[in-house]
XYZ file of C-alpha atoms in Angstrom:
652
model
C 5.603 18.240 -13.693
C 4.790 18.461 -17.393
C 7.416 16.004 -18.599
C 7.957 12.398 -17.532
C 11.175 11.351 -15.836
C 11.768 8.627 -18.424
C 10.420 7.374 -21.719
C 11.274 4.065 -23.384
C 13.024 4.242 -26.726
C 11.098 3.166 -29.838
C 13.389 0.131 -30.052
C 12.669 -0.840 -26.437
C 8.926 -0.564 -27.043
C 9.141 -2.675 -30.199
C 11.211 -5.389 -28.483
C 9.090 -5.616 -25.344
C 6.957 -8.580 -24.382
C 4.058 -6.163 -23.866
C 4.160 -5.179 -27.539
C 4.477 -8.812 -28.627
C 1.498 -9.783 -26.482
C -0.598 -6.903 -27.819
C 0.080 -8.103 -31.368
C -0.761 -11.678 -30.310
C -4.139 -10.561 -28.905
C -4.967 -8.330 -31.884
C -4.293 -11.207 -34.264
C -6.113 -13.898 -32.296
C -9.232 -11.862 -31.624
C -9.256 -9.614 -34.726
C -9.289 -6.425 -32.690
C -7.522 -3.071 -32.953
C -5.227 -2.313 -30.026
C -3.111 0.739 -30.887
C -1.318 0.988 -27.527
C -0.996 -0.450 -24.022
C -3.877 1.681 -22.711
C -6.145 0.070 -25.295
C -4.818 -3.344 -24.288
C -5.696 -2.674 -20.639
C -9.251 -1.613 -21.539
C -9.701 -4.726 -23.681
C -8.282 -6.935 -20.894
C -10.925 -5.813 -18.368
C -13.793 -5.797 -20.871
C -12.880 -9.227 -22.242
C -11.647 -10.903 -19.087
C -12.095 -14.470 -20.298
C -10.339 -13.866 -23.605
C -7.523 -12.028 -21.857
C -6.634 -14.838 -19.457
C -6.918 -17.480 -22.183
C -4.632 -15.386 -24.386
C -2.121 -15.125 -21.568
C -2.190 -18.912 -21.032
C -1.440 -19.413 -24.721
C 1.152 -16.625 -25.000
C 3.115 -18.003 -22.042
C 2.762 -21.638 -23.209
C 1.512 -22.766 -19.811
C 2.161 -26.481 -19.306
C -1.156 -28.153 -18.579
C -4.658 -28.557 -19.936
C -6.845 -25.423 -19.771
C -10.096 -27.283 -20.349
C -13.050 -25.994 -22.355
C -14.428 -23.490 -19.834
C -12.453 -20.307 -19.171
C -14.662 -18.925 -16.425
C -17.654 -19.970 -14.389
C -19.857 -17.685 -12.270
C -18.029 -14.616 -13.538
C -20.435 -12.250 -11.795
C -19.699 -13.593 -8.316
C -17.059 -12.087 -6.037
C -16.085 -14.231 -4.321
C -17.195 -17.340 -6.164
C -16.019 -16.826 -9.741
C -13.920 -19.748 -10.985
C -11.212 -19.463 -13.617
C -10.407 -22.520 -15.746
C -12.603 -24.873 -13.669
C -11.694 -27.854 -15.871
C -7.937 -27.172 -15.985
C -5.230 -29.550 -14.775
C -1.694 -28.276 -14.222
C 1.226 -28.272 -11.822
C 3.005 -25.144 -10.641
C 6.394 -26.821 -10.175
C 6.229 -28.377 -13.637
C 5.892 -24.889 -15.067
C 8.761 -23.600 -12.907
C 11.097 -26.391 -13.962
C 10.136 -26.629 -17.635
C 13.430 -24.978 -18.617
C 15.433 -27.218 -16.268
C 13.993 -30.609 -17.174
C 16.657 -31.340 -19.793
C 19.482 -30.331 -17.474
C 22.010 -27.663 -18.297
C 24.843 -25.956 -16.511
C 23.488 -22.401 -16.759
C 22.524 -20.720 -13.489
C 19.001 -21.370 -12.254
C 19.817 -19.716 -8.908
C 22.631 -17.518 -7.629
C 22.811 -16.956 -3.870
C 24.656 -14.443 -1.731
C 24.418 -14.613 2.048
C 25.762 -11.141 2.777
C 29.492 -11.260 1.970
C 29.889 -14.597 3.773
C 28.412 -17.186 1.404
C 28.177 -17.396 -2.386
C 26.654 -20.333 -4.245
C 25.397 -21.233 -7.701
C 22.773 -23.839 -8.538
C 22.592 -24.959 -12.155
C 19.378 -25.925 -13.891
C 20.432 -29.579 -13.727
C 21.187 -29.367 -9.994
C 17.918 -27.611 -9.213
C 15.897 -30.198 -11.110
C 17.675 -33.095 -9.420
C 17.318 -31.626 -5.926
C 13.586 -31.057 -6.412
C 13.227 -34.595 -7.772
C 15.033 -36.123 -4.785
C 13.101 -34.121 -2.198
C 9.759 -34.818 -3.877
C 10.537 -38.541 -3.736
C 11.361 -38.231 -0.046
C 8.153 -36.363 0.771
C 6.178 -39.080 -0.990
C 8.104 -41.753 0.922
C 7.073 -40.032 4.160
C 3.460 -40.495 3.084
C 2.676 -36.882 2.203
C -0.283 -36.436 -0.106
C -1.837 -33.526 -2.026
C -3.085 -30.913 0.397
C -0.574 -31.723 3.157
C 1.515 -28.789 4.383
C 5.285 -28.328 4.210
C 6.621 -25.395 6.230
C 9.829 -23.425 5.877
C 11.580 -21.533 8.687
C 14.166 -20.387 6.232
C 16.567 -17.720 5.068
C 16.297 -16.727 1.415
C 18.530 -19.574 0.254
C 18.243 -22.082 -2.629
C 16.869 -24.739 -0.280
C 13.762 -22.606 0.274
C 13.065 -22.688 -3.471
C 13.791 -26.407 -3.623
C 11.388 -27.066 -0.747
C 8.650 -25.002 -2.382
C 8.934 -26.750 -5.726
C 9.177 -30.244 -4.247
C 6.026 -29.631 -2.208
C 4.162 -28.185 -5.202
C 5.290 -31.032 -7.453
C 3.334 -33.570 -5.385
C 0.389 -31.258 -4.682
C 1.399 -30.235 -1.159
C 1.083 -26.695 0.204
C 4.138 -24.577 1.053
C 4.152 -21.979 3.802
C 7.174 -20.098 5.095
C 8.339 -17.407 7.461
C 11.749 -15.851 7.930
C 14.037 -17.194 10.690
C 13.998 -13.949 12.666
C 10.503 -14.820 13.950
C 10.197 -15.644 17.637
C 8.719 -18.891 18.899
C 5.201 -17.546 19.452
C 5.182 -15.815 16.056
C 5.948 -19.147 14.391
C 3.334 -21.001 16.416
C 0.719 -18.353 15.600
C 1.269 -19.245 11.946
C 2.341 -22.867 11.632
C 0.222 -23.915 14.600
C -2.889 -23.126 12.574
C -1.908 -25.092 9.465
C -0.354 -28.209 11.106
C 2.585 -28.927 8.790
C 3.900 -32.464 8.427
C 7.438 -31.497 7.415
C 9.545 -28.515 8.456
C 12.553 -27.306 6.485
C 15.017 -25.011 8.232
C 18.613 -23.828 8.231
C 20.850 -24.063 11.273
C 20.908 -20.253 11.389
C 21.524 -17.135 9.337
C 23.751 -14.085 8.943
C 22.634 -10.514 9.552
C 24.866 -7.466 9.740
C 27.937 -9.700 9.800
C 26.723 -11.619 12.877
C 25.596 -15.241 13.203
C 22.143 -16.047 14.577
C 21.225 -19.582 15.628
C 17.873 -21.001 14.509
C 17.939 -24.501 15.978
C 17.215 -23.556 19.599
C 13.978 -21.876 18.535
C 13.182 -24.747 16.161
C 13.536 -27.189 19.069
C 11.179 -25.070 21.173
C 8.378 -24.483 18.673
C 8.570 -27.885 16.948
C 7.820 -29.560 20.295
C 4.460 -27.771 20.146
C 3.678 -28.889 16.589
C 2.528 -32.502 17.021
C 1.705 -32.783 13.318
C 5.412 -32.756 12.379
C 6.820 -36.024 11.112
C 10.261 -34.747 10.217
C 12.529 -31.691 10.403
C 14.993 -31.272 7.554
C 17.960 -29.041 8.388
C 20.313 -27.620 5.798
C 23.772 -26.336 6.777
C 24.355 -22.606 6.462
C 26.436 -21.465 9.422
C 28.110 -24.838 9.968
C 28.980 -27.800 7.763
C 27.693 -30.213 10.404
C 24.877 -28.703 12.459
C 24.177 -30.285 15.856
C 20.754 -31.946 15.703
C 20.885 -33.551 19.143
C 17.980 -31.430 20.403
C 15.783 -32.294 17.410
C 14.502 -35.865 17.767
C 12.811 -35.612 14.361
C 15.727 -33.811 12.759
C 17.715 -34.978 9.736
C 20.275 -33.236 7.581
C 18.747 -32.333 4.247
C 21.884 -33.179 2.200
C 21.934 -36.683 3.719
C 18.259 -37.190 2.863
C 18.685 -36.010 -0.735
C 21.681 -38.305 -1.215
C 19.415 -41.293 -0.575
C 17.434 -40.846 -3.805
C 18.365 -40.775 -7.486
C 17.892 -37.570 -9.430
C 15.988 -37.595 -12.696
C 12.431 -37.300 -13.892
C 9.857 -35.792 -11.561
C 6.433 -37.349 -11.157
C 4.255 -34.238 -11.159
C 0.792 -34.319 -9.632
C -1.402 -32.329 -11.994
C -4.096 -30.666 -9.917
C -7.136 -28.413 -10.480
C -6.526 -24.714 -11.137
C -7.543 -23.685 -7.588
C -5.665 -26.456 -5.803
C -3.836 -24.803 -2.861
C -0.199 -23.896 -3.475
C 0.736 -21.386 -0.763
C -0.533 -20.334 2.632
C 0.379 -16.713 3.307
C -0.230 -14.729 6.480
C -1.700 -11.335 7.217
C 0.508 -9.085 9.329
C -1.202 -10.276 12.491
C -0.930 -6.959 14.324
C -4.645 -6.981 15.198
C -4.855 -10.617 16.292
C -3.673 -14.055 15.247
C -2.628 -13.828 11.575
C -5.176 -14.813 8.962
C -4.021 -17.776 6.864
C -4.612 -16.824 3.230
C -4.690 -19.736 0.785
C -3.568 -19.194 -2.820
C -4.059 -21.608 -5.684
C -1.588 -23.113 -8.125
C -3.170 -21.794 -11.316
C -4.024 -18.276 -10.198
C -0.569 -17.688 -8.738
C 1.109 -19.013 -11.874
C -0.934 -16.927 -14.334
C -0.672 -13.703 -12.338
C 3.076 -14.022 -11.897
C 3.639 -14.905 -15.545
C 1.692 -11.796 -16.507
C 3.528 -9.581 -14.066
C 6.983 -10.868 -14.932
C 6.725 -11.140 -18.690
C 4.403 -8.241 -19.564
C 4.726 -5.663 -16.794
C 8.335 -6.557 -15.889
C 9.455 -7.446 -19.435
C 11.329 -10.510 -18.122
C 12.833 -12.471 -21.012
C 14.672 -15.810 -21.314
C 18.020 -15.768 -19.475
C 17.240 -12.504 -17.670
C 18.551 -12.272 -14.119
C 15.889 -11.238 -11.618
C 16.606 -9.921 -8.124
C 14.291 -8.925 -5.299
C 15.437 -7.892 -1.852
C 13.032 -9.889 0.302
C 12.740 -12.471 3.029
C 10.784 -15.717 2.851
C 8.111 -14.128 5.029
C 7.088 -11.562 2.398
C 4.975 -12.281 -0.703
C 7.669 -10.774 -2.924
C 9.690 -13.920 -2.243
C 6.934 -16.079 -3.748
C 6.772 -13.583 -6.621
C 10.520 -13.891 -7.165
C 10.444 -17.698 -7.250
C 8.004 -17.580 -10.173
C 10.709 -15.992 -12.325
C 11.821 -19.545 -13.115
C 8.671 -19.969 -15.246
C 9.974 -17.254 -17.582
C 13.392 -18.934 -17.957
C 15.039 -16.320 -15.744
C 17.856 -16.825 -13.260
C 16.895 -16.041 -9.660
C 19.320 -13.828 -7.744
C 18.719 -14.596 -4.060
C 20.148 -12.499 -1.250
C 19.835 -13.022 2.481
C 20.925 -10.671 5.237
C 21.312 -6.961 5.789
C 20.949 -4.790 2.668
C 23.791 -2.653 4.021
C 26.208 -5.444 4.876
C 29.936 -5.035 4.323
C 30.564 -1.506 2.974
C 26.865 -0.705 2.511
C 26.695 -1.037 -1.258
C 26.310 -4.798 -1.363
C 23.019 -5.014 -3.288
C 24.371 -2.819 -6.072
C 27.610 -4.808 -6.027
C 25.521 -7.965 -6.421
C 23.522 -6.460 -9.298
C 26.742 -5.499 -11.066
C 28.565 -8.785 -10.485
C 25.625 -10.950 -11.576
C 24.434 -8.762 -14.485
C 21.000 -8.187 -12.949
C 18.243 -7.140 -15.397
C 15.345 -6.536 -12.952
C 16.330 -5.036 -9.591
C 13.522 -5.191 -7.045
C 13.478 -3.581 -3.637
C 11.353 -1.497 -1.258
C 10.609 2.194 -0.995
C 12.145 2.146 2.490
C 15.414 0.797 1.069
C 15.521 3.531 -1.580
C 14.895 6.165 1.087
C 17.592 4.667 3.319
C 20.095 4.680 0.445
C 19.374 8.374 -0.097
C 19.782 9.101 3.617
C 23.135 7.278 3.656
C 24.430 9.188 0.665
C 24.945 6.162 -1.591
C 25.710 6.983 -5.218
C 25.667 3.732 -7.218
C 25.486 5.603 -10.532
C 29.157 6.450 -9.855
C 30.294 3.410 -7.898
C 28.686 0.570 -9.845
C 28.166 -0.546 -13.426
C 24.420 -1.181 -13.661
C 24.258 -1.184 -17.452
C 22.376 -4.515 -17.557
C 19.518 -3.268 -15.335
C 16.468 -2.479 -17.506
C 13.878 -2.190 -14.728
C 13.892 -1.195 -11.053
C 10.784 -2.060 -9.049
C 9.797 -0.705 -5.648
C 7.042 -1.846 -3.311
C 6.165 -2.337 0.364
C 5.053 1.276 0.822
C 4.462 4.216 -1.522
C 7.602 5.474 -3.265
C 7.754 9.221 -2.661
C 8.334 11.569 -5.616
C 11.747 12.345 -4.145
C 12.505 8.624 -4.263
C 11.888 8.717 -8.008
C 14.275 11.679 -8.281
C 16.950 9.889 -6.279
C 16.855 6.757 -8.422
C 17.253 8.699 -11.681
C 19.968 10.944 -10.219
C 21.941 8.393 -8.220
C 21.221 4.894 -9.571
C 20.556 4.982 -13.315
C 19.127 7.473 -15.782
C 17.952 5.080 -18.509
C 15.790 2.651 -16.568
C 12.093 1.903 -16.188
C 11.364 2.694 -12.532
C 8.207 0.819 -11.630
C 6.588 1.416 -8.310
C 4.260 -1.570 -7.860
C 1.497 -2.277 -5.348
C -0.732 -5.171 -4.388
C -0.356 -7.425 -1.421
C -0.220 -10.720 0.380
C -4.003 -10.889 -0.032
C -3.662 -11.435 -3.802
C -0.019 -12.657 -3.880
C 0.439 -10.207 -6.747
C -0.210 -6.597 -7.739
C -3.091 -4.330 -8.658
C -0.788 -1.672 -10.152
C 2.531 -2.255 -11.890
C 5.118 -1.094 -14.369
C 4.722 -0.532 -18.076
C 7.931 -0.974 -20.092
C 6.222 0.639 -23.098
C 5.101 3.809 -21.279
C 6.582 6.854 -19.548
C 7.453 7.145 -15.859
C 5.800 10.137 -14.177
C 7.218 11.427 -10.922
C 5.432 9.920 -7.921
C 3.082 7.701 -9.965
C 2.693 3.972 -10.454
C 2.619 3.553 -14.228
C -0.539 1.545 -14.848
C -3.194 -0.774 -13.543
C -2.503 -4.464 -14.003
C -3.771 -6.120 -17.148
C -6.935 -8.084 -16.454
C -7.456 -6.196 -13.180
C -10.506 -3.920 -13.270
C -9.034 -1.510 -10.752
C -11.020 1.640 -10.005
C -10.953 4.440 -7.435
C -14.287 4.979 -5.681
C -15.393 8.051 -3.769
C -17.487 8.033 -0.602
C -20.645 7.556 -2.692
C -19.195 4.407 -4.260
C -18.717 5.959 -7.704
C -15.560 5.702 -9.877
C -13.516 8.918 -9.974
C -10.368 10.236 -11.633
C -8.199 12.961 -10.154
C -9.732 12.480 -6.684
C -8.613 10.426 -3.705
C -10.679 7.423 -2.828
C -10.810 3.699 -2.110
C -8.950 1.230 -4.312
C -11.375 -1.433 -5.532
C -11.317 -4.199 -8.105
C -14.708 -4.381 -9.807
C -14.291 -7.764 -11.528
C -12.844 -11.162 -10.540
C -9.205 -12.097 -11.130
C -7.531 -15.513 -10.888
C -5.269 -14.835 -7.888
C -8.091 -14.004 -5.527
C -7.527 -16.266 -2.504
C -8.950 -19.749 -2.695
C -10.078 -18.895 0.828
C -8.821 -18.589 4.390
C -7.595 -21.631 6.310
C -10.144 -22.908 8.822
C -12.899 -20.696 7.424
C -15.273 -23.368 6.064
C -18.228 -21.082 5.366
C -16.051 -18.270 3.959
C -17.325 -15.759 6.491
C -13.881 -14.347 7.418
C -12.880 -14.151 3.760
C -15.981 -12.208 2.740
C -15.658 -9.877 5.741
C -12.059 -9.057 4.838
C -12.711 -7.761 1.308
C -16.412 -7.683 0.388
C -18.225 -6.307 3.425
C -18.094 -2.630 2.413
C -19.015 -3.076 -1.265
C -20.863 -6.347 -1.950
C -19.472 -8.213 -4.964
C -16.582 -5.722 -5.210
C -13.060 -6.255 -3.849
C -12.155 -3.385 -1.493
C -8.434 -3.539 -0.884
C -8.033 -0.944 1.855
C -5.663 1.455 0.044
C -6.327 5.193 -0.225
C -5.340 6.192 -3.767
C -5.844 8.475 -6.744
C -6.165 7.646 -10.444
C -4.282 10.302 -12.425
C -4.871 11.849 -15.826
C -1.995 9.707 -17.126
C -3.809 6.514 -16.143
C -1.341 6.033 -13.313
C -1.946 5.614 -9.589
C -0.759 7.538 -6.534
C -0.989 5.671 -3.226
C -1.590 7.757 -0.113
C -1.461 4.943 2.430
C -3.827 2.437 3.965
C -7.410 3.661 4.162
C -7.790 2.274 7.696
C -4.894 4.540 8.744
C -6.257 7.625 6.966
C -6.250 10.699 9.190
C -9.507 12.583 9.574
C -8.962 15.940 11.298
C -12.055 18.099 11.005
C -13.609 15.547 8.669
C -10.874 15.987 6.013
C -9.331 12.692 4.848
C -5.524 12.741 4.700
C -3.351 9.862 3.547
C -0.385 9.206 5.828
C 2.009 8.969 2.867
C 1.311 12.624 2.078
C 2.967 13.584 5.361
C 5.812 11.047 5.117
C 6.767 12.405 1.712
C 7.444 15.810 3.200
C 8.956 14.916 6.564
C 11.439 12.366 5.299
C 12.949 14.839 2.836
C 14.500 16.633 5.802
C 18.089 15.528 6.443
C 17.560 15.465 10.216
C 14.767 12.861 9.971
C 15.614 9.190 9.484
C 11.995 8.021 9.440
C 8.597 8.884 10.869
C 5.182 7.526 11.756
C 1.949 9.521 11.942
C -1.369 8.718 13.603
C -4.664 10.359 14.395
C -5.298 10.843 18.121
C -8.869 11.222 19.329
C -8.974 14.632 20.975
C -11.795 16.943 22.117
C -14.479 15.348 19.935
C -12.204 15.491 16.886
C -8.969 13.931 15.644
C -5.604 15.624 15.830
C -2.545 14.667 13.795
C 0.424 13.401 15.827
C 3.798 12.895 14.166
C 6.590 10.809 15.697
C 10.081 11.215 14.250
C 13.280 9.226 14.583
C 16.169 11.615 14.084
C 19.772 11.181 13.049
C 22.127 10.195 15.835
C 23.108 13.142 17.976
C 20.164 15.359 16.946
C 17.517 16.435 19.449
C 14.066 17.731 18.596
C 13.965 21.388 19.630
C 11.446 24.111 18.805
C 13.400 25.194 15.743
C 13.347 21.714 14.247
C 9.647 21.290 15.104
C 8.932 24.536 13.256
C 11.035 23.386 10.303
C 9.083 20.119 10.089
C 5.725 21.872 10.302
C 6.771 24.473 7.722
C 7.873 21.749 5.311
C 4.472 20.057 5.622
C 2.418 23.266 5.452
C 4.213 24.649 2.390
C 3.876 21.449 0.401
C 0.451 20.166 1.472
C -2.278 22.031 3.379
C -2.684 23.473 6.889
C -4.847 20.418 7.722
C -1.789 18.173 7.241
C 0.307 20.004 9.841
C 0.626 17.876 12.986
C -0.660 19.242 16.272
C 2.172 17.409 18.013
C 5.668 16.448 16.847
C 7.427 14.005 19.176
C 10.865 12.421 18.993
C 11.136 8.653 19.476
C 14.099 6.299 19.510
C 12.493 3.621 17.334
C 9.483 2.977 15.118
C 7.705 -0.411 15.276
C 7.420 -2.378 12.073
C 6.386 -5.798 10.789
C 8.863 -8.485 9.788
C 8.588 -7.295 6.177
C 9.506 -3.750 7.175
C 6.110 -2.034 7.125
C 5.478 0.535 9.851
C 2.439 -0.236 11.993
C 0.374 2.913 12.365
C -2.645 1.081 13.788
C -0.599 -0.578 16.535
C 0.904 2.763 17.566
C -2.558 4.329 17.509
C -3.843 1.591 19.804
C -0.977 2.091 22.277
C -1.503 5.862 22.352
C -5.192 5.317 23.116
C -4.465 2.752 25.819
C -5.782 -0.187 23.820
C -3.931 -3.528 23.781
C -1.976 -4.627 20.717
C -3.207 -8.157 20.233
C -0.221 -9.794 18.588
C 3.126 -8.193 19.244
C 4.854 -11.332 17.921
C 4.056 -10.103 14.418
C 6.493 -7.226 14.878
C 10.205 -7.227 14.161
C 10.799 -4.894 17.138
C 7.825 -5.201 19.513
C 9.803 -3.520 22.296
C 9.447 -0.249 20.351
C 5.744 -0.073 21.234
C 6.631 0.755 24.839
C 8.050 4.079 23.626
C 4.508 5.244 22.824
C 2.911 4.462 26.186
C 1.905 7.268 28.517
C 3.552 10.116 26.603
C 3.015 13.236 28.674
C 2.863 15.536 25.634
C -0.220 13.694 24.406
C -2.169 14.418 27.582
C -2.708 18.072 26.724
């Protein structure tokens, strides 16, 4: 394709935060920066100046200290703002401290519940809960856990914990008992916040029975705070440590919050790896690094402005929820949604965006693909005139996904595929509101992120597939892993392959436009005949076919080589016959190479995925090879793995 799908207007470029920041940097450091590409190069060559400029541009509340960076040549080990003192919650609530009736949060629980929380209400609720946590004896470094739907109380719990220097960690309420214990059991929380249940697909699901079961195995818990969602008066008789959150909050006056200003790397969040290869790793992220990265990503790459209305379809078990919460620091309103994205008549997320005048609409590539499969056409059914940016993450957005958005959602919009991960609670590659959108490409590498693509010889390449690395430190690198005192697990996770270089584990290509194409996880790369193939290359072709709902591809060890095996879930009522197999193979062969064509195509009834919706190629590969999957509790549908056991077609 010789022309981009979209270009920003000159007026949009001039009005963007990216342009304002570029002018701010050029003035402060007396440097010439003619465009955003030049700004990116400057940001990775002058890392210290870049992050200081961002602190100043975003008016971060706190003291930066006199040292911007210490041990800058060490990964891990580099320290940003080692003398700084700040508080994450203070920065989130800076626009709420003087009250106000404007929306801080809007919440939809499918089509069942709608609520609004004003800036004044949010501030008072955080103040009351912070006072209560202090009264319970919680101190900086103690953990507060959330077993929560994506409701305002989850945000309130996060900010109250951060305000007093505690650490927040959450998972969504669809987790089973063992999945919760695998996570919270490691970090020993002192307080648990939960709802009585949640809605999904129009049905009620109770949470309190599971809370009673797993909380009995968490001796560290002092109290369980329950907020009503399904019922006005939840039954707490099976929770000896249970109290109703509204009753607790009513016992304290609202008003000023006593913020605990902490060092830059003081722990803020504990996130979890997917856990499909063992007990999840507990990844600790700091207050300052999370704040700076999210401010950069929202204001510069997402062009979030005061009073914008930011939406992301996410659960509290996915890092995009933490990312969404940080929108408060840019004076944006958070649009929270909990439940099925196809609730009611199927168009509910677009209805929400229209009704609440959404400006940034965030979702996943899987959701976009599902909308296309279901024949949704929001460009005709909804007024999305306020939406300036659509972001997609979770898995690579196929070129056809780009086409669908511009044909069926909105023509004049910056479509930003973004990519990073729980490991960095942010992104390596993001949108660029001042640049064009090319079909199938992420627009740019993140400012301040020295992202490169390395070939098998460990050399940077352009126009070739290779490993995604970050060749210089960045502030949202994990503080460390929980219960990893010597840092051995942390170093093994990211720095074992290339010492002093972050290897992320994505198989990607840097394009001539300066954009990025993601071909999948490098540990799931297929290797038939020694040729490396990214799994996304096959998904992009297969899932264009109307008969295919979704697919998963693995490499099966076979006759001293690897053969490609493709599993497909088909539309209801369709069976995989020879004609359809040939159609699938022809689609792949014509649009990729003969090496991409699967040796076997097999129909399955379901495809296993994590709680955040990511398909688990490695788990399926283990099952096919007769190896145990160590932690099925990490999956949303672990029963699906049984479909891949002992398949006769794979024996020949």
